[in-house]
Amino acid sequence: MAFVTDKEVLKPGLIIFRRADVDHRNWYCRVKLPKADRYKTVSLKTSDINAARELAFDQDSDVRFRLKHDVPVFNHPFRTVAQEYLATQEARAKRGEISKERPKKLKAVIEGALEDYVGSTQVHLIGDELWIGYPAWRRENGAGRNKRNGVREISAEKAAELDARDAAGRARAMEARGFRQFRPPAAAAPTESRAVAFISDATIRFEMSIFGAVMNYAIKKRYVAASQRFDDRPKLKTMRRDEFTLEEYRHLHTVGRSWVKAAPRPSSTWYRTVAYNFILIMCNTGMRPSEAKNLRWRDITSAADREGQELVVMFVQGKGKSRKLVAPKSVGDYFERIREATRKYRRDAAKAKKAKDDEGAKAPDVVFRPEDRVFTTVTGQPAKSLYQALIEDLLIKAKLREGASGVPRSTYCFRHTYATFRLAEGVDVYFLAEQMGTSVKMIEEHYGHVNTVKHADLVLQGMHSWEPDAAVGEVAAEDTKAERTPRAKARTAQPGGKLRRRNG
């Protein structure tokens, strides 16, 4: 090493030296790890050679103690370990073990909130205090999107910081998409304080899962002791997922049909037709948006159940997994509407382009290749946003943009709607979990409220002003109340019994 000067060997595997590439005259020591071709270099922070020798022997003893007691020898800042972990996840994504979008989400959290919180902290110094304190820190240093989580007042300086961060994020997003910026980012916030929404517990839970994954990776690499595994997270709220009620779903149907008819241009008609049928397909299959993006025409086939009824079978892929799901024949009709709308639009467009002056020109045939994506743009490219802006426009028109909890609805709400409707119809939770590609636990956690309504007869049994409704043909109208009571009690023990409110 050319920069090493005044080198002195204290014993085999232990030297002290000065550096020629720095301005100060402090000493450094280098310790060789026994039975390994690795070295640890430490700044002794003293220019006194006698003190340097003593400190070097102390470092040598410390290294041997760490090796003997299985304590990590080298120190690593959290950001370095996090980047190593991120590299392993990017490699997994290339191998197809996880989705390609997963590393992007990890990177956003690692280089965002976690970098601000513990980026420069040595990973071996991260303990329970930093782990447990993350939710409080995150709420005080971030701004959420939905006021449902509550709001807090922030200073002018904090407002300016958040605005600058948002502007920088928009600039990076525009640059990544190839857009040129003709105006500088928005100016900082005014000098007065303002309120911002709290970060949601769902966001904090997701970020802490990544925080914990990085620490587990550090344990695996022996950068930290096994005692720094953080499996227990602070208690956080689980937000109920929004869905459409049956009345809202019917209203969305009604508004959607008129919305399609009101399209001002042929391209708008095509987009609205596809978006409208996309909603119907999602609400009747329970697909994830990522699975819909990957869906191709070859993945859709027809079949029949044991009773001979027609159904649609779909092979879907997303989140690094694949499965088959079934849907009623009506879903096949929705797909056919998309085909027909695409045929008509492309045929008319090609005819208009090819033969403007020849009214008798024959329209070219539109061929759907098996490998073509189902949900595309008007030019045939994969629809990356899955008609997000169009769906938002329809929901606003139908006055259904926000759910009961005040949160703006997203494409994922159609999946929640499917799960809610299926559970309300009495579908077994195990079969529903298989159909939706999730776990029984996940369905029970997020859709437990459906069971309360489904089994209302059991929940409300014995309450004043409620009584079971007799089965059709089971009790004659002239039966007395005393005669009906035993039968009524028997029916309340059966799931799915109906209730009616007693007048008066």
Short mmCIF file of C-alpha atoms in Angstrom, two decimals, residues 6-398:
data_model
loop_
_atom_site.label_atom_id
_atom_site.label_comp_id
_atom_site.label_asym_id
_atom_site.label_seq_id
_atom_site.Cartn_x
_atom_site.Cartn_y
_atom_site.Cartn_z
CA ASP A 6 6.26 4.68 9.41
CA LYS A 7 5.16 1.06 9.44
CA GLU A 8 6.03 -0.91 12.62
CA VAL A 9 5.37 -4.62 13.19
CA LEU A 10 4.31 -5.18 16.81
CA LYS A 11 3.87 -8.95 16.38
CA PRO A 12 2.92 -11.34 13.55
CA GLY A 13 -0.45 -10.17 12.22
CA LEU A 14 -0.39 -6.80 14.02
CA ILE A 15 1.14 -3.58 12.67
CA ILE A 16 0.80 0.16 13.27
CA PHE A 17 1.36 2.78 10.59
CA ARG A 18 0.66 6.32 9.48
CA ARG A 19 -1.01 7.38 6.25
CA ALA A 20 0.66 9.63 3.72
CA ASP A 21 -2.66 10.60 2.09
CA VAL A 22 -4.04 12.49 5.11
CA ASP A 23 -3.06 15.77 6.75
CA HIS A 24 -2.87 14.53 10.36
CA ARG A 25 -0.14 12.41 11.95
CA ASN A 26 -2.36 9.97 13.84
CA TRP A 27 -1.58 6.26 13.93
CA TYR A 28 -3.57 3.35 12.51
CA CYS A 29 -3.37 -0.36 13.27
CA ARG A 30 -4.11 -3.38 11.12
CA VAL A 31 -5.07 -6.71 12.69
CA LYS A 32 -5.01 -9.96 10.73
CA LEU A 33 -7.81 -12.37 11.59
CA PRO A 34 -6.46 -15.77 12.69
CA LYS A 35 -6.90 -18.57 10.13
CA ALA A 36 -8.35 -16.15 7.57
CA ASP A 37 -7.06 -13.90 4.82
CA ARG A 38 -8.90 -10.87 6.22
CA TYR A 39 -7.71 -7.75 8.01
CA LYS A 40 -9.32 -5.14 10.22
CA THR A 41 -7.94 -1.60 10.06
CA VAL A 42 -8.72 0.84 12.87
CA SER A 43 -7.85 4.50 13.38
CA LEU A 44 -6.17 4.85 16.80
CA LYS A 45 -6.75 8.64 16.87
CA THR A 46 -3.47 9.46 18.56
CA SER A 47 -0.08 10.75 17.34
CA ASP A 48 1.79 9.34 20.37
CA ILE A 49 3.57 6.15 19.31
CA ASN A 50 3.56 4.63 22.82
CA ALA A 51 -0.16 5.17 23.21
CA ALA A 52 -0.66 3.81 19.69
CA ARG A 53 1.15 0.59 20.57
CA GLU A 54 -1.05 0.00 23.63
CA LEU A 55 -4.23 0.73 21.70
CA ALA A 56 -3.14 -1.60 18.89
CA PHE A 57 -2.72 -4.50 21.34
CA ASP A 58 -6.15 -3.67 22.76
CA GLN A 59 -7.64 -3.91 19.25
CA ASP A 60 -5.90 -7.24 18.72
CA SER A 61 -7.37 -8.57 21.97
CA ASP A 62 -10.80 -7.26 21.04
CA VAL A 63 -10.72 -9.09 17.69
CA ARG A 64 -9.76 -12.37 19.35
CA PHE A 65 -12.48 -11.96 21.99
CA ARG A 66 -15.09 -11.36 19.30
CA LEU A 67 -14.03 -14.42 17.35
CA LYS A 68 -14.05 -16.60 20.47
CA HIS A 69 -17.53 -15.53 21.56
CA ASP A 70 -19.06 -15.44 18.06
CA VAL A 71 -19.45 -11.66 18.04
CA PRO A 72 -19.19 -9.85 14.66
CA VAL A 73 -15.72 -8.41 14.06
CA PHE A 74 -16.50 -5.80 11.42
CA ASN A 75 -18.87 -2.86 11.80
CA HIS A 76 -21.29 -1.99 8.99
CA PRO A 77 -23.63 0.99 8.65
CA PHE A 78 -27.26 0.06 8.08
CA ARG A 79 -27.29 1.57 4.58
CA THR A 80 -24.48 -0.77 3.45
CA VAL A 81 -26.23 -3.86 4.78
CA ALA A 82 -29.53 -2.68 3.28
CA GLN A 83 -27.94 -2.27 -0.15
CA GLU A 84 -26.47 -5.78 0.09
CA TYR A 85 -29.91 -7.13 0.98
CA LEU A 86 -31.48 -5.18 -1.90
CA ALA A 87 -28.97 -6.72 -4.31
CA THR A 88 -30.02 -10.22 -3.22
CA GLN A 89 -33.68 -9.36 -3.83
CA GLU A 90 -32.92 -7.94 -7.27
CA ALA A 91 -31.15 -11.21 -8.10
CA ARG A 92 -34.21 -13.17 -6.93
CA ALA A 93 -36.44 -11.02 -9.14
CA LYS A 94 -34.25 -11.80 -12.17
CA ARG A 95 -34.59 -15.51 -11.40
CA GLY A 96 -38.37 -15.15 -11.22
CA GLU A 97 -38.59 -16.06 -7.52
CA ILE A 98 -40.31 -12.77 -6.66
CA SER A 99 -42.08 -10.14 -8.76
CA LYS A 100 -40.06 -7.56 -10.65
CA GLU A 101 -41.86 -4.78 -8.81
CA ARG A 102 -40.83 -6.03 -5.36
CA PRO A 103 -37.22 -4.70 -5.45
CA LYS A 104 -38.52 -1.28 -6.53
CA LYS A 105 -40.71 -1.08 -3.43
CA LEU A 106 -37.85 -2.24 -1.22
CA LYS A 107 -35.51 0.35 -2.71
CA ALA A 108 -38.01 3.17 -2.16
CA VAL A 109 -38.30 2.32 1.55
CA ILE A 110 -34.59 1.57 2.11
CA GLU A 111 -33.42 4.75 0.40
CA GLY A 112 -36.24 6.81 1.83
CA ALA A 113 -37.57 6.46 5.37
CA LEU A 114 -35.05 3.88 6.63
CA GLU A 115 -32.10 5.87 5.29
CA ASP A 116 -33.30 8.93 7.20
CA TYR A 117 -33.89 6.92 10.36
CA VAL A 118 -30.88 4.59 10.68
CA GLY A 119 -28.92 4.91 7.43
CA SER A 120 -25.64 5.95 9.07
CA THR A 121 -26.11 3.92 12.25
CA GLN A 122 -23.79 0.96 12.72
CA VAL A 123 -25.97 -2.10 12.34
CA HIS A 124 -24.65 -3.71 15.53
CA LEU A 125 -25.87 -0.68 17.51
CA ILE A 126 -29.50 -1.05 16.42
CA GLY A 127 -31.43 -2.38 19.37
CA ASP A 128 -34.94 -2.54 20.78
CA GLU A 129 -35.08 1.19 21.42
CA LEU A 130 -34.58 2.09 17.76
CA TRP A 131 -36.88 -0.71 16.62
CA ILE A 132 -39.77 0.18 18.92
CA GLY A 133 -39.30 3.91 18.34
CA TYR A 134 -39.73 3.74 14.58
CA PRO A 135 -43.55 4.22 14.41
CA ALA A 136 -43.46 7.40 16.53
CA TRP A 137 -40.53 8.79 14.53
CA ARG A 138 -42.22 7.98 11.23
CA ARG A 139 -45.46 9.71 12.19
CA GLU A 140 -43.58 12.83 13.22
CA ASN A 141 -41.37 12.98 10.13
CA GLY A 142 -43.65 11.98 7.29
CA ALA A 143 -46.86 13.09 5.64
CA GLY A 144 -49.59 10.63 4.69
CA ARG A 145 -52.07 10.78 1.83
CA ASN A 146 -55.39 10.21 3.60
CA LYS A 147 -56.73 12.39 6.41
CA ARG A 148 -58.52 9.30 7.71
CA ASN A 149 -55.38 8.68 9.76
CA GLY A 150 -55.68 12.06 11.50
CA VAL A 151 -53.71 15.26 10.96
CA ARG A 152 -50.99 17.18 12.78
CA GLU A 153 -49.66 20.73 12.61
CA ILE A 154 -46.16 21.13 11.19
CA SER A 155 -43.78 24.09 11.20
CA ALA A 156 -42.94 26.15 8.15
CA GLU A 157 -39.51 24.54 8.01
CA LYS A 158 -41.01 21.03 8.04
CA ALA A 159 -43.55 22.04 5.41
CA ALA A 160 -40.77 23.34 3.17
CA GLU A 161 -38.80 20.12 3.69
CA LEU A 162 -41.77 17.93 2.75
CA ASP A 163 -42.56 20.08 -0.28
CA ALA A 164 -38.96 19.93 -1.47
CA ARG A 165 -38.94 16.15 -1.04
CA ASP A 166 -42.19 15.79 -3.01
CA ALA A 167 -40.88 18.07 -5.77
CA ALA A 168 -37.65 16.06 -6.01
CA GLY A 169 -39.66 12.84 -6.19
CA ARG A 170 -41.79 14.21 -9.03
CA ALA A 171 -38.67 15.35 -10.87
CA ARG A 172 -37.10 11.88 -10.58
CA ALA A 173 -40.32 10.23 -11.78
CA MET A 174 -40.55 12.53 -14.80
CA GLU A 175 -36.89 11.95 -15.64
CA ALA A 176 -37.34 8.18 -15.40
CA ARG A 177 -40.27 8.39 -17.84
CA GLY A 178 -38.37 10.56 -20.29
CA PHE A 179 -40.33 13.79 -19.73
CA ARG A 180 -38.53 17.12 -19.94
CA GLN A 181 -39.14 19.72 -17.25
CA PHE A 182 -39.71 23.18 -18.62
CA ARG A 183 -40.38 24.70 -15.22
CA PRO A 184 -38.51 24.22 -11.94
CA PRO A 185 -40.15 22.24 -9.11
CA ALA A 186 -42.80 23.94 -7.01
CA ALA A 187 -41.59 26.51 -4.50
CA ALA A 188 -41.33 25.74 -0.82
CA ALA A 189 -44.32 26.04 1.48
CA PRO A 190 -45.40 29.45 2.81
CA THR A 191 -44.01 30.73 6.09
CA GLU A 192 -47.12 29.78 8.05
CA SER A 193 -47.59 26.34 9.56
CA ARG A 194 -50.04 23.86 8.08
CA ALA A 195 -51.60 20.48 8.80
CA VAL A 196 -50.61 17.21 7.13
CA ALA A 197 -52.07 13.73 7.38
CA PHE A 198 -50.36 11.16 9.59
CA ILE A 199 -48.59 8.23 7.99
CA SER A 200 -50.94 5.25 8.10
CA ASP A 201 -50.21 2.23 10.26
CA ALA A 202 -50.36 0.06 7.13
CA THR A 203 -47.42 2.02 5.67
CA ILE A 204 -45.46 1.79 8.91
CA ARG A 205 -46.13 -1.96 9.12
CA PHE A 206 -44.83 -2.48 5.58
CA GLU A 207 -41.69 -0.41 6.24
CA MET A 208 -40.98 -2.24 9.48
CA SER A 209 -41.24 -5.57 7.65
CA ILE A 210 -38.41 -4.38 5.40
CA PHE A 211 -36.49 -3.02 8.40
CA GLY A 212 -36.74 -6.46 10.03
CA ALA A 213 -35.78 -8.25 6.82
CA VAL A 214 -32.55 -6.23 6.58
CA MET A 215 -31.69 -7.04 10.20
CA ASN A 216 -32.35 -10.75 9.58
CA TYR A 217 -30.03 -10.55 6.59
CA ALA A 218 -27.36 -8.98 8.84
CA ILE A 219 -27.74 -11.92 11.24
CA LYS A 220 -27.39 -14.38 8.38
CA LYS A 221 -24.19 -12.66 7.27
CA ARG A 222 -22.94 -12.64 10.89
CA TYR A 223 -22.73 -8.86 10.94
CA VAL A 224 -24.76 -8.81 14.16
CA ALA A 225 -25.68 -11.28 16.88
CA ALA A 226 -28.82 -13.42 16.61
CA SER A 227 -30.30 -11.47 19.53
CA GLN A 228 -30.91 -8.55 17.13
CA ARG A 229 -33.73 -10.36 15.36
CA PHE A 230 -36.87 -8.23 15.71
CA ASP A 231 -39.91 -10.43 15.15
CA ASP A 232 -42.32 -8.60 17.48
CA ARG A 233 -43.60 -5.38 15.98
CA PRO A 234 -45.27 -2.60 17.98
CA LYS A 235 -49.05 -2.83 18.02
CA LEU A 236 -50.44 -1.18 14.90
CA LYS A 237 -53.94 -0.86 13.56
CA THR A 238 -55.12 -3.18 10.78
CA MET A 239 -57.14 -1.11 8.35
CA ARG A 240 -60.29 -2.71 6.98
CA ARG A 241 -60.24 -3.00 3.23
CA ASP A 242 -62.85 -1.04 1.32
CA GLU A 243 -65.28 -2.73 -1.02
CA PHE A 244 -68.48 -1.84 -2.85
CA THR A 245 -71.81 -2.70 -1.32
CA LEU A 246 -74.35 -4.48 -3.50
CA GLU A 247 -76.29 -1.21 -3.96
CA GLU A 248 -73.11 0.65 -4.91
CA TYR A 249 -72.12 -2.08 -7.34
CA ARG A 250 -75.51 -1.93 -9.06
CA HIS A 251 -75.31 1.87 -9.22
CA LEU A 252 -71.83 1.62 -10.74
CA HIS A 253 -73.32 -0.66 -13.44
CA THR A 254 -76.01 1.86 -14.29
CA VAL A 255 -73.69 4.86 -14.42
CA GLY A 256 -71.05 2.85 -16.29
CA ARG A 257 -73.34 2.05 -19.22
CA SER A 258 -74.33 5.69 -19.73
CA TRP A 259 -70.69 6.72 -19.25
CA VAL A 260 -69.62 4.47 -22.15
CA LYS A 261 -72.37 5.82 -24.42
CA ALA A 262 -71.35 9.42 -23.68
CA ALA A 263 -67.79 8.94 -24.98
CA PRO A 264 -66.95 11.83 -27.35
CA ARG A 265 -64.56 10.01 -29.73
CA PRO A 266 -64.09 6.48 -31.10
CA SER A 267 -60.90 6.06 -29.08
CA SER A 268 -62.73 7.22 -25.95
CA THR A 269 -65.52 4.74 -26.65
CA TRP A 270 -62.95 1.94 -26.90
CA TYR A 271 -61.18 2.95 -23.67
CA ARG A 272 -64.41 3.31 -21.71
CA THR A 273 -65.77 0.00 -23.01
CA VAL A 274 -62.61 -1.84 -22.01
CA ALA A 275 -62.39 -0.10 -18.62
CA TYR A 276 -66.06 -0.84 -17.86
CA ASN A 277 -65.71 -4.52 -18.73
CA PHE A 278 -62.41 -4.65 -16.85
CA ILE A 279 -64.31 -3.64 -13.71
CA LEU A 280 -66.90 -6.36 -14.28
CA ILE A 281 -64.20 -8.98 -14.83
CA MET A 282 -62.27 -7.97 -11.71
CA CYS A 283 -65.39 -7.97 -9.52
CA ASN A 284 -66.35 -11.44 -10.76
CA THR A 285 -62.96 -13.16 -10.58
CA GLY A 286 -61.06 -11.66 -7.62
CA MET A 287 -57.89 -11.25 -9.70
CA ARG A 288 -55.10 -9.07 -8.41
CA PRO A 289 -54.21 -6.05 -10.61
CA SER A 290 -50.76 -7.55 -11.20
CA GLU A 291 -52.41 -10.75 -12.46
CA ALA A 292 -54.66 -8.77 -14.79
CA LYS A 293 -51.62 -7.02 -16.27
CA ASN A 294 -50.06 -10.38 -17.12
CA LEU A 295 -53.22 -12.00 -18.50
CA ARG A 296 -53.00 -13.16 -22.14
CA TRP A 297 -55.69 -14.52 -24.45
CA ARG A 298 -54.13 -17.98 -24.32
CA ASP A 299 -54.70 -18.02 -20.55
CA ILE A 300 -58.50 -17.98 -20.94
CA THR A 301 -60.33 -21.23 -21.69
CA SER A 302 -63.86 -22.56 -21.30
CA ALA A 303 -64.97 -25.65 -19.39
CA ALA A 304 -68.00 -27.17 -17.70
CA ASP A 305 -68.70 -28.13 -14.11
CA ARG A 306 -70.07 -31.46 -12.88
CA GLU A 307 -73.61 -30.36 -13.67
CA GLY A 308 -72.70 -29.34 -17.21
CA GLN A 309 -72.86 -25.58 -16.64
CA GLU A 310 -70.42 -23.53 -18.69
CA LEU A 311 -67.66 -21.68 -16.89
CA VAL A 312 -64.45 -19.82 -17.66
CA VAL A 313 -61.04 -21.05 -16.49
CA MET A 314 -58.19 -18.54 -16.26
CA PHE A 315 -54.50 -19.16 -15.70
CA VAL A 316 -53.20 -16.10 -13.84
CA GLN A 317 -49.69 -15.09 -12.79
CA GLY A 318 -48.61 -12.47 -10.28
CA LYS A 319 -46.57 -11.91 -7.11
CA GLY A 320 -44.18 -14.58 -8.35
CA LYS A 321 -46.90 -17.26 -8.28
CA SER A 322 -49.41 -18.76 -10.68
CA ARG A 323 -52.74 -20.54 -10.31
CA LYS A 324 -56.00 -21.35 -12.06
CA LEU A 325 -59.24 -19.66 -11.11
CA VAL A 326 -62.79 -20.23 -12.29
CA ALA A 327 -65.48 -17.72 -13.16
CA PRO A 328 -69.09 -17.84 -14.43
CA LYS A 329 -69.89 -17.83 -18.13
CA SER A 330 -70.76 -14.12 -17.94
CA VAL A 331 -67.07 -13.34 -17.48
CA GLY A 332 -66.44 -14.92 -20.88
CA ASP A 333 -69.02 -12.53 -22.30
CA TYR A 334 -67.14 -9.56 -20.81
CA PHE A 335 -63.93 -10.74 -22.48
CA GLU A 336 -65.79 -11.11 -25.77
CA ARG A 337 -67.04 -7.53 -25.47
CA ILE A 338 -63.42 -6.38 -25.21
CA ARG A 339 -62.54 -8.41 -28.31
CA GLU A 340 -65.48 -6.99 -30.27
CA ALA A 341 -64.75 -3.41 -29.24
CA THR A 342 -61.11 -3.86 -30.28
CA ARG A 343 -62.08 -5.43 -33.61
CA LYS A 344 -64.47 -2.59 -34.38
CA TYR A 345 -62.09 0.18 -33.42
CA ARG A 346 -59.07 -1.25 -35.29
CA ARG A 347 -61.15 -2.18 -38.31
CA ASP A 348 -62.66 1.29 -38.56
CA ALA A 349 -59.33 2.99 -37.97
CA ALA A 350 -57.54 0.87 -40.58
CA LYS A 351 -60.33 1.38 -43.09
CA ALA A 352 -60.31 5.15 -42.59
CA LYS A 353 -56.53 5.29 -42.97
CA LYS A 354 -56.24 2.98 -45.97
CA ALA A 355 -59.17 4.07 -48.09
CA LYS A 356 -60.29 7.60 -47.34
CA ASP A 357 -61.71 8.06 -50.83
CA ASP A 358 -62.85 4.49 -51.50
CA GLU A 359 -66.11 3.83 -49.72
CA GLY A 360 -66.15 0.25 -50.91
CA ALA A 361 -62.80 -0.67 -49.36
CA LYS A 362 -62.93 -3.88 -47.37
CA ALA A 363 -61.94 -3.60 -43.72
CA PRO A 364 -58.96 -5.80 -42.80
CA ASP A 365 -59.43 -8.70 -40.41
CA VAL A 366 -58.34 -8.20 -36.81
CA VAL A 367 -56.44 -11.20 -35.45
CA PHE A 368 -55.88 -11.85 -31.75
CA ARG A 369 -52.70 -13.83 -31.17
CA PRO A 370 -52.64 -16.19 -28.17
CA GLU A 371 -49.66 -14.38 -26.67
CA ASP A 372 -51.30 -10.94 -26.88
CA ARG A 373 -52.19 -9.23 -23.60
CA VAL A 374 -55.88 -8.91 -22.80
CA PHE A 375 -55.75 -5.48 -21.20
CA THR A 376 -53.91 -3.09 -23.47
CA THR A 377 -53.84 0.52 -24.62
CA VAL A 378 -55.63 1.60 -27.77
CA THR A 379 -52.38 0.96 -29.70
CA GLY A 380 -52.09 -2.62 -28.40
CA GLN A 381 -49.37 -1.98 -25.83
CA PRO A 382 -49.72 -3.55 -22.31
CA ALA A 383 -51.84 -1.34 -20.05
CA LYS A 384 -49.45 -0.52 -17.19
CA SER A 385 -51.91 1.64 -15.25
CA LEU A 386 -54.93 -0.64 -15.91
CA TYR A 387 -57.12 2.35 -16.85
CA GLN A 388 -56.60 4.02 -13.47
CA ALA A 389 -57.56 7.52 -14.68
CA LEU A 390 -60.65 6.21 -16.49
CA ILE A 391 -61.82 4.23 -13.47
CA GLU A 392 -61.28 7.25 -11.24
CA ASP A 393 -63.37 9.36 -13.63
CA LEU A 394 -66.20 6.78 -13.56
CA LEU A 395 -66.13 6.51 -9.76
CA ILE A 396 -66.30 10.29 -9.43
CA LYS A 397 -69.21 10.42 -11.86
CA ALA A 398 -70.99 7.70 -9.84
#
